[in-house]
Amino acid sequence: MPTIHPAPKPSSPTYFTPRNMADLLSIINPATEALIQELPADNPAAVAEKYNQARGAQPEWGALPLADRISPILRFRDLLVERVDALAALLTSETGKPITQARNEILALPGRIDFFVAHSDRVLTPEPVYAEPAHALPGCGALEEVITQEPLGVVANISAWNYPYFVGGNVFVPALLMGNAVLYKPSEFATLTGGAIAALLHESGIPEDIFIPVIGSGMTGAALLEQPIDGVFFTGSYATGQKIAVAAALKLIRPQLELGGKDPAYVCADANVAVAAAGLADGAFYNNGQSCCAVERIYVHTDVYDEFLEVFLQTVEGFKLGDPTDPNTYLGPVSRKPQLDVLADQVADALAKGATLRCGGKILNRPGWYFAPTVLTEVNHTMTVMQEETFGPVIGIQRVASDAEAVALMQDTPYGLTAAVYGTDRQRAVDILSQLKTGSAYWNCCDRVSPRLPWSGRGHSGLGTTLSLAGIATFLQPRAWHLRAG
Ligand code: TXE
C-alpha cells in the first residue's frame, strides 16, 4: 500500500545516488559557463528498478479516495509559493532563465493546479448513460449502462527545460490526481529543478514510489521507453517526438507529444500598432524566444509596416540583457549552447539571401551563451529563419500587401501550434484564423496559455491535449459497464 508521507524532505540526495554504473551529467550555468554539479544518470537497470517500484505501488494509489490524492497536491501548491525564491534561483542557475520570469513561471503553476483539482471529481465521476426497465421475459431484468474511469497505470513524463514547472506540471499534476504513478524524466538541462520538484512533491505527501524522478539525458529517456509503461507524455522537439511516437506505437500505448512550432502573427492594416508591436516583441523574446508558442514569424500589412517596425525596434532595444539573477533582466543567455550555432546559421542564411539586419545578429563576446536580440526584415520563405524553428531571440518581419497574402504565408509551415492576428475587426481576425490549422488562435494577444483551454498542436506541433478537461481525462481510460439485474 503506498503510504502518504507528511515528513519533510527538503533536499533530494537519494535521487542522484549512482545505481550500478552511471554516466555523469554535467550541469552548467548558461550565464557563466561554470560547472554547477556533476550527477550520476540512471542506467537501464536503474530505470527498470524504478519502473518496478512504480508498478508495484500504483494500484493502491489509484484506489485511494480522490480527496487523499488532492490533499498532497494542494500542499505541493502551497510549498511552491512558500519556496519560490529558492526554486526560482535554482531554475535560473541551470537554465539561464531571468529570475523574474522564473518566479512568474513557478507562481503561475498554483493557478493551474487549482483548475485540475477543481475538475478532477467531475472527470472521475461514474456516468450512467442508459437505463431500461425489466421485461417480463426471463433474463430481461432491468438494464443499466454506466461508464467509469480508470487510471492508465504507470506513465512516463519526459519533460523539457524551457518551462519545467509548466510543461511538467501540466502532465504530472493531473496524472497523479487521476491515480497514475509517474516516472518523471526532467530534461538534462533542468535536472536540478526536476529533483527539487520531486523533493517538494514527496515532502507534500506524494509517495516516493508514485512519483519517481528518472535522471539522465536522451539515452535514459530511451531506456524508460523500453519499460512496459502505460502511456508516454512528452514535451520536446519534433525529431525526438517522432522517436517517442514510434516507440509508443510498437507498445500500443498512448503517446502525447507537445512539440515545437513556427508560430506566425499578422498585423492587419487596422491594428493598433503600439499594442501589436509591444505584444509581439514580448511574444517573440520572452524567455529568450525559447517557448513552444513563441512568436517566430511576423507579417505586417504594408499600410502600417513602417510605423510597426519603428515601435517594435524601440521595444526590443529597451529589453535589458544581462545577468539573469538581476530582477530587471529581460534577456538572459540561451539555455543550450548548441542553439547559438542554430541562431547564427539562420541569421547568416537570411543575410546571404537578401535580408536586412535591423539589430543584433551575433553571438555576444562575453562569458555565457548570449545571443544579441535580432530583428531581420526583407525576409522571405526561402530563408530558414521563416521556415525552421528558431527557438531563440531572432525574429523575421515580412511586409505583406493583403490579408490573403498573409494567410498564404502563415499557412506555409508543417507546424500548427498557435497563430495570432492583431487588428480591430474581430470577425476579420476570426475569418483569418479559421483558415489556419493550429491548436490555438489569438486575437490581439499571443504566447498565452490558459488552464481552462486545451493546449494542442496540429501537424509537426504534436499529438494529444494538455490542460482543460480533456487534459485531465487524457490520464484515464474508460470502462463500459453493462449491468442487468438477475
Ligand atoms: O529537445 P529534445 P532538446 C525544441 C527546440 C530546441 C530543440 C532541442 O527547438 O532547440 O527542441 O531541445 C528527452 N528517447 N524544443 O534537446 O531532444 C530529453 O532527454 C526518450 C521545443 O531539449 O526533444 C529531454 O528530456 N527521450 C520544446 C526531452 O526528451 C529522449 C521544448 C526533450 O529533448 C530521447 C524543448 C529519446 N530518444 C525543446 N532523446 C517545446 N515544445 O517547447 C531525448 N529525449
CSV table of C-alpha atoms in Angstrom, one decimal, residues 146-468:
chain,number,residue,atom,x,y,z
A,146,VAL,CA,-22.5,3.1,-16.9
A,147,ILE,CA,-19.1,4.5,-17.8
A,148,THR,CA,-16.4,4.6,-15.1
A,149,GLN,CA,-12.9,5.9,-15.5
A,150,GLU,CA,-9.6,4.2,-14.6
A,151,PRO,CA,-6.1,5.5,-14.4
A,152,LEU,CA,-3.8,4.4,-17.2
A,153,GLY,CA,-1.3,2.9,-14.7
A,154,VAL,CA,2.4,3.8,-14.9
A,155,VAL,CA,3.1,6.7,-17.2
A,156,ALA,CA,6.3,8.3,-18.4
A,157,ASN,CA,6.6,12.1,-18.2
A,158,ILE,CA,9.6,13.1,-20.4
A,159,SER,CA,9.9,16.8,-19.9
A,160,ALA,CA,11.7,19.8,-21.3
A,161,TRP,CA,13.9,22.5,-19.9
A,162,ASN,CA,12.2,25.7,-21.2
A,163,TYR,CA,9.3,25.7,-18.7
A,164,PRO,CA,9.9,22.7,-16.3
A,165,TYR,CA,7.1,23.8,-13.9
A,166,PHE,CA,4.6,24.4,-16.7
A,167,VAL,CA,5.2,21.6,-19.1
A,168,GLY,CA,6.0,19.1,-16.3
A,169,GLY,CA,3.1,20.3,-14.1
A,170,ASN,CA,0.6,20.1,-17.0
A,171,VAL,CA,1.3,16.4,-17.0
A,172,PHE,CA,2.3,15.1,-13.6
A,173,VAL,CA,-0.3,17.0,-11.6
A,174,PRO,CA,-3.4,15.6,-13.4
A,175,ALA,CA,-1.7,12.3,-13.9
A,176,LEU,CA,-1.2,11.9,-10.1
A,177,LEU,CA,-4.7,13.2,-9.4
A,178,MET,CA,-6.2,10.6,-11.7
A,179,GLY,CA,-4.4,7.8,-9.8
A,180,ASN,CA,-1.4,7.1,-12.0
A,181,ALA,CA,2.2,6.6,-11.0
A,182,VAL,CA,4.6,8.9,-12.8
A,183,LEU,CA,8.2,8.2,-13.9
A,184,TYR,CA,9.3,11.7,-14.4
A,185,LYS,CA,12.4,12.4,-16.6
A,186,PRO,CA,13.3,16.0,-16.4
A,187,SER,CA,15.4,17.4,-19.2
A,188,GLU,CA,19.1,17.0,-18.8
A,189,PHE,CA,19.2,20.9,-18.9
A,190,ALA,CA,16.8,21.2,-15.9
A,191,THR,CA,17.8,18.2,-13.8
A,192,LEU,CA,18.3,20.1,-10.5
A,193,THR,CA,14.8,21.6,-10.9
A,194,GLY,CA,13.4,18.1,-11.6
A,195,GLY,CA,15.0,16.9,-8.4
A,196,ALA,CA,13.6,19.9,-6.5
A,197,ILE,CA,10.1,19.2,-7.9
A,198,ALA,CA,10.3,15.6,-6.8
A,199,ALA,CA,11.5,16.6,-3.3
A,200,LEU,CA,8.7,19.1,-2.9
A,201,LEU,CA,6.1,16.5,-4.1
A,202,HIS,CA,7.4,13.9,-1.6
A,203,GLU,CA,7.5,16.5,1.2
A,204,SER,CA,3.9,17.3,0.3
A,205,GLY,CA,2.9,13.6,0.8
A,206,ILE,CA,3.1,12.1,-2.7
A,207,PRO,CA,4.6,8.6,-2.1
A,208,GLU,CA,8.2,8.2,-3.3
A,209,ASP,CA,7.2,5.1,-5.3
A,210,ILE,CA,4.4,7.0,-7.0
A,211,PHE,CA,6.3,10.0,-8.3
A,212,ILE,CA,9.8,8.8,-9.2
A,213,PRO,CA,12.4,11.0,-10.9
A,214,VAL,CA,14.4,9.3,-13.6
A,215,ILE,CA,17.7,11.2,-14.1
A,216,GLY,CA,19.6,11.4,-17.4
A,217,SER,CA,19.8,12.5,-21.0
A,218,GLY,CA,18.1,11.1,-24.1
A,219,MET,CA,19.6,7.7,-23.5
A,220,THR,CA,17.9,7.4,-20.2
A,221,GLY,CA,14.7,8.6,-21.8
A,222,ALA,CA,15.1,5.9,-24.4
A,223,ALA,CA,15.6,3.3,-21.6
A,224,LEU,CA,12.4,4.5,-19.9
A,225,LEU,CA,10.6,3.7,-23.2
A,226,GLU,CA,11.9,0.2,-23.0
A,227,GLN,CA,9.8,-0.5,-19.9
A,228,PRO,CA,6.2,-1.8,-20.1
A,229,ILE,CA,4.7,1.7,-19.3
A,230,ASP,CA,1.1,2.5,-20.0
A,231,GLY,CA,1.5,6.0,-21.6
A,232,VAL,CA,4.2,8.5,-22.5
A,233,PHE,CA,3.7,12.2,-22.2
A,234,PHE,CA,6.5,14.1,-23.9
A,235,THR,CA,7.5,17.8,-24.4
A,236,GLY,CA,10.4,18.5,-26.7
A,237,SER,CA,11.5,18.6,-30.3
A,238,TYR,CA,9.7,17.3,-33.4
A,239,ALA,CA,12.7,15.0,-34.1
A,240,THR,CA,12.6,13.3,-30.7
A,241,GLY,CA,8.8,13.4,-30.7
A,242,GLN,CA,8.9,11.1,-33.8
A,243,LYS,CA,11.1,8.6,-31.9
A,244,ILE,CA,8.7,8.7,-29.0
A,245,ALA,CA,5.8,8.1,-31.3
A,246,VAL,CA,7.5,5.1,-32.9
A,247,ALA,CA,8.3,3.6,-29.5
A,248,ALA,CA,4.7,4.2,-28.3
A,249,ALA,CA,3.2,2.7,-31.5
A,250,LEU,CA,5.2,-0.5,-31.0
A,251,LYS,CA,3.9,-0.8,-27.5
A,252,LEU,CA,0.4,0.3,-28.4
A,253,ILE,CA,0.4,2.8,-25.7
A,254,ARG,CA,-0.9,6.4,-25.7
A,255,PRO,CA,1.7,8.9,-26.8
A,256,GLN,CA,1.1,12.6,-26.1
A,257,LEU,CA,3.5,14.9,-27.9
A,258,GLU,CA,3.8,18.6,-27.1
A,259,LEU,CA,6.3,19.7,-29.7
A,260,GLY,CA,7.5,23.0,-31.1
A,261,GLY,CA,6.2,25.4,-33.6
A,262,LYS,CA,6.9,28.2,-36.1
A,263,ASP,CA,4.1,30.3,-34.9
A,264,PRO,CA,3.0,33.2,-37.1
A,265,ALA,CA,1.5,36.6,-36.3
A,266,TYR,CA,-0.2,39.0,-38.6
A,267,VAL,CA,-0.7,42.7,-38.1
A,268,CYS,CA,-3.7,43.9,-40.1
A,269,ALA,CA,-4.0,47.4,-41.7
A,270,ASP,CA,-6.4,48.4,-39.0
A,271,ALA,CA,-4.4,47.2,-36.0
A,272,ASN,CA,-3.5,49.3,-33.0
A,273,VAL,CA,0.2,49.4,-33.9
A,274,ALA,CA,1.5,50.2,-30.4
A,275,VAL,CA,-0.4,47.3,-28.9
A,276,ALA,CA,0.7,45.0,-31.6
A,277,ALA,CA,4.4,45.9,-31.5
A,278,ALA,CA,4.6,45.7,-27.7
A,279,GLY,CA,2.7,42.4,-27.6
A,280,LEU,CA,4.6,40.8,-30.4
A,281,ALA,CA,8.0,41.9,-29.2
A,282,ASP,CA,7.2,40.2,-25.9
A,283,GLY,CA,5.8,37.2,-27.6
A,284,ALA,CA,9.0,36.8,-29.7
A,285,PHE,CA,11.6,37.5,-27.0
A,286,TYR,CA,10.1,36.4,-23.6
A,287,ASN,CA,12.2,33.6,-22.2
A,288,ASN,CA,14.7,34.4,-25.0
A,289,GLY,CA,12.3,33.1,-27.5
A,290,GLN,CA,12.5,29.6,-26.0
A,291,SER,CA,8.8,29.0,-25.7
A,292,CYS,CA,6.9,26.4,-27.7
A,293,CYS,CA,4.4,29.1,-28.6
A,294,ALA,CA,6.9,32.0,-29.0
A,295,VAL,CA,6.1,34.2,-32.0
A,296,GLU,CA,8.5,33.0,-34.7
A,297,ARG,CA,7.3,34.9,-37.8
A,298,ILE,CA,5.6,38.3,-38.1
A,299,TYR,CA,3.7,39.6,-41.2
A,300,VAL,CA,2.7,43.2,-41.3
A,301,HIS,CA,0.3,44.9,-43.7
A,302,THR,CA,2.2,47.4,-45.8
A,303,ASP,CA,-0.1,50.3,-44.6
A,304,VAL,CA,1.2,50.0,-41.1
A,305,TYR,CA,4.6,48.4,-41.7
A,306,ASP,CA,6.9,51.4,-41.2
A,307,GLU,CA,5.1,52.5,-38.0
A,308,PHE,CA,5.1,49.0,-36.6
A,309,LEU,CA,8.7,48.4,-37.3
A,310,GLU,CA,9.8,51.6,-35.6
A,311,VAL,CA,7.9,50.8,-32.4
A,312,PHE,CA,8.9,47.1,-32.5
A,313,LEU,CA,12.6,48.0,-32.7
A,314,GLN,CA,12.3,50.6,-29.9
A,315,THR,CA,10.7,47.9,-27.7
A,316,VAL,CA,13.4,45.4,-28.5
A,317,GLU,CA,16.2,47.9,-27.9
A,318,GLY,CA,14.6,48.6,-24.5
A,319,PHE,CA,14.9,45.0,-23.3
A,320,LYS,CA,17.6,44.7,-20.7
A,321,LEU,CA,20.0,41.9,-21.5
A,322,GLY,CA,22.5,40.5,-18.9
A,323,ASP,CA,22.8,38.7,-15.7
A,324,PRO,CA,19.7,36.5,-15.3
A,325,THR,CA,19.8,36.8,-11.5
A,326,ASP,CA,19.1,40.5,-11.8
A,327,PRO,CA,15.4,41.1,-11.4
A,328,ASN,CA,15.5,43.8,-14.1
A,329,THR,CA,17.0,41.5,-16.7
A,330,TYR,CA,14.6,40.5,-19.5
A,331,LEU,CA,17.0,38.6,-21.8
A,332,GLY,CA,19.5,36.1,-20.4
A,333,PRO,CA,21.6,33.5,-22.1
A,334,VAL,CA,20.1,30.8,-24.2
A,335,SER,CA,19.8,27.6,-22.2
A,336,ARG,CA,21.6,25.2,-24.5
A,337,LYS,CA,25.0,26.1,-26.1
A,338,PRO,CA,24.3,24.3,-29.5
A,339,GLN,CA,21.4,26.7,-30.0
A,340,LEU,CA,23.9,29.6,-30.6
A,341,ASP,CA,25.0,27.9,-33.8
A,342,VAL,CA,21.4,27.3,-34.9
A,343,LEU,CA,20.7,31.1,-34.4
A,344,ALA,CA,23.9,32.2,-36.1
A,345,ASP,CA,23.2,29.9,-39.1
A,346,GLN,CA,19.7,31.2,-39.5
A,347,VAL,CA,20.9,34.8,-39.5
A,348,ALA,CA,23.7,34.1,-41.9
A,349,ASP,CA,21.3,32.2,-44.3
A,350,ALA,CA,18.9,35.1,-44.2
A,351,LEU,CA,21.6,37.8,-44.9
A,352,ALA,CA,23.0,35.7,-47.7
A,353,LYS,CA,19.6,35.6,-49.3
A,354,GLY,CA,19.0,39.4,-49.0
A,355,ALA,CA,17.5,40.1,-45.6
A,356,THR,CA,18.3,43.3,-43.7
A,357,LEU,CA,19.7,43.1,-40.2
A,358,ARG,CA,17.9,45.7,-38.1
A,359,CYS,CA,19.6,44.9,-34.8
A,360,GLY,CA,21.6,42.1,-33.1
A,361,GLY,CA,22.7,39.2,-35.4
A,362,LYS,CA,25.6,37.8,-33.4
A,363,ILE,CA,26.8,35.7,-30.5
A,364,LEU,CA,28.0,38.2,-27.8
A,365,ASN,CA,31.6,38.3,-26.9
A,366,ARG,CA,31.2,37.7,-23.2
A,367,PRO,CA,31.1,34.7,-20.8
A,368,GLY,CA,27.8,32.8,-21.1
A,369,TRP,CA,25.7,31.7,-24.1
A,370,TYR,CA,24.4,35.1,-25.1
A,371,PHE,CA,22.9,35.9,-28.5
A,372,ALA,CA,22.0,39.5,-29.2
A,373,PRO,CA,18.3,40.1,-29.8
A,374,THR,CA,17.9,40.1,-33.5
A,375,VAL,CA,15.4,41.6,-35.9
A,376,LEU,CA,15.5,40.8,-39.6
A,377,THR,CA,13.4,42.4,-42.3
A,378,GLU,CA,13.2,41.9,-46.1
A,379,VAL,CA,12.8,38.3,-45.2
A,380,ASN,CA,11.0,35.6,-47.3
A,381,HIS,CA,10.2,31.9,-47.2
A,382,THR,CA,13.4,30.7,-48.9
A,383,MET,CA,15.1,31.6,-45.6
A,384,THR,CA,15.4,29.1,-42.8
A,385,VAL,CA,14.5,31.8,-40.3
A,386,MET,CA,11.0,31.8,-41.8
A,387,GLN,CA,10.7,28.1,-42.1
A,388,GLU,CA,12.5,26.2,-39.3
A,389,GLU,CA,12.0,26.5,-35.6
A,390,THR,CA,14.3,29.3,-34.3
A,391,PHE,CA,13.8,28.8,-30.5
A,392,GLY,CA,15.9,31.9,-29.6
A,393,PRO,CA,16.0,35.7,-29.7
A,394,VAL,CA,15.7,36.1,-33.5
A,395,ILE,CA,12.7,37.2,-35.4
A,396,GLY,CA,11.9,37.8,-39.1
A,397,ILE,CA,9.4,40.5,-40.1
A,398,GLN,CA,7.9,40.4,-43.6
A,399,ARG,CA,5.8,43.1,-45.3
A,400,VAL,CA,2.5,41.9,-47.0
A,401,ALA,CA,0.1,43.6,-49.4
A,402,SER,CA,-3.1,41.9,-48.3
A,403,ASP,CA,-4.8,39.6,-45.8
A,404,ALA,CA,-4.8,36.9,-48.5
A,405,GLU,CA,-1.0,37.1,-48.8
A,406,ALA,CA,-0.7,36.9,-45.0
A,407,VAL,CA,-2.9,33.8,-44.8
A,408,ALA,CA,-0.9,32.1,-47.6
A,409,LEU,CA,2.4,32.8,-45.8
A,410,MET,CA,1.0,31.8,-42.4
A,411,GLN,CA,-0.2,28.5,-43.8
A,412,ASP,CA,3.2,27.8,-45.3
A,413,THR,CA,4.6,25.6,-42.4
A,414,PRO,CA,4.4,21.9,-41.3
A,415,TYR,CA,3.8,23.1,-37.7
A,416,GLY,CA,0.5,24.2,-36.2
A,417,LEU,CA,0.7,25.2,-32.6
A,418,THR,CA,-0.6,28.8,-32.4
A,419,ALA,CA,-1.3,31.8,-34.7
A,420,ALA,CA,-2.1,35.4,-33.8
A,421,VAL,CA,-3.9,38.3,-35.6
A,422,TYR,CA,-3.7,41.9,-34.4
A,423,GLY,CA,-6.5,44.2,-35.7
A,424,THR,CA,-9.6,46.0,-34.5
A,425,ASP,CA,-12.1,43.9,-36.5
A,426,ARG,CA,-12.9,40.7,-34.6
A,427,GLN,CA,-14.8,39.0,-37.5
A,428,ARG,CA,-11.9,39.6,-39.8
A,429,ALA,CA,-9.4,38.1,-37.3
A,430,VAL,CA,-11.7,35.1,-36.8
A,431,ASP,CA,-12.0,34.6,-40.5
A,432,ILE,CA,-8.2,34.7,-41.0
A,433,LEU,CA,-7.5,32.4,-38.0
A,434,SER,CA,-10.2,29.9,-39.1
A,435,GLN,CA,-8.2,29.3,-42.3
A,436,LEU,CA,-5.1,28.2,-40.3
A,437,LYS,CA,-4.5,24.7,-38.9
A,438,THR,CA,-3.4,25.5,-35.3
A,439,GLY,CA,-4.3,24.3,-31.9
A,440,SER,CA,-4.7,27.8,-30.5
A,441,ALA,CA,-5.9,31.1,-32.1
A,442,TYR,CA,-5.1,34.5,-30.7
A,443,TRP,CA,-6.8,37.8,-31.4
A,444,ASN,CA,-4.8,40.8,-30.1
A,445,CYS,CA,-2.7,38.6,-27.9
A,446,CYS,CA,-0.1,35.9,-28.3
A,447,ASP,CA,2.2,33.5,-26.4
A,448,ARG,CA,-0.7,32.9,-23.9
A,449,VAL,CA,-1.8,29.7,-22.2
A,450,SER,CA,-4.9,29.1,-20.1
A,451,PRO,CA,-5.6,26.1,-17.9
A,452,ARG,CA,-9.2,26.3,-19.0
A,453,LEU,CA,-8.4,25.9,-22.7
A,454,PRO,CA,-7.0,22.8,-24.4
A,455,TRP,CA,-3.3,23.0,-25.4
A,456,SER,CA,-2.8,21.0,-28.6
A,457,GLY,CA,-0.9,21.1,-31.8
A,458,ARG,CA,-1.6,20.2,-35.4
A,459,GLY,CA,0.9,18.6,-37.8
A,460,HIS,CA,4.5,18.7,-36.5
A,461,SER,CA,3.4,20.5,-33.4
A,462,GLY,CA,2.2,17.3,-31.8
A,463,LEU,CA,-0.5,14.9,-30.7
A,464,GLY,CA,-2.9,14.9,-27.9
A,465,THR,CA,-4.0,17.6,-25.4
A,466,THR,CA,-2.9,19.0,-22.1
A,467,LEU,CA,-4.9,21.4,-19.9
A,468,SER,CA,-8.7,21.8,-20.0
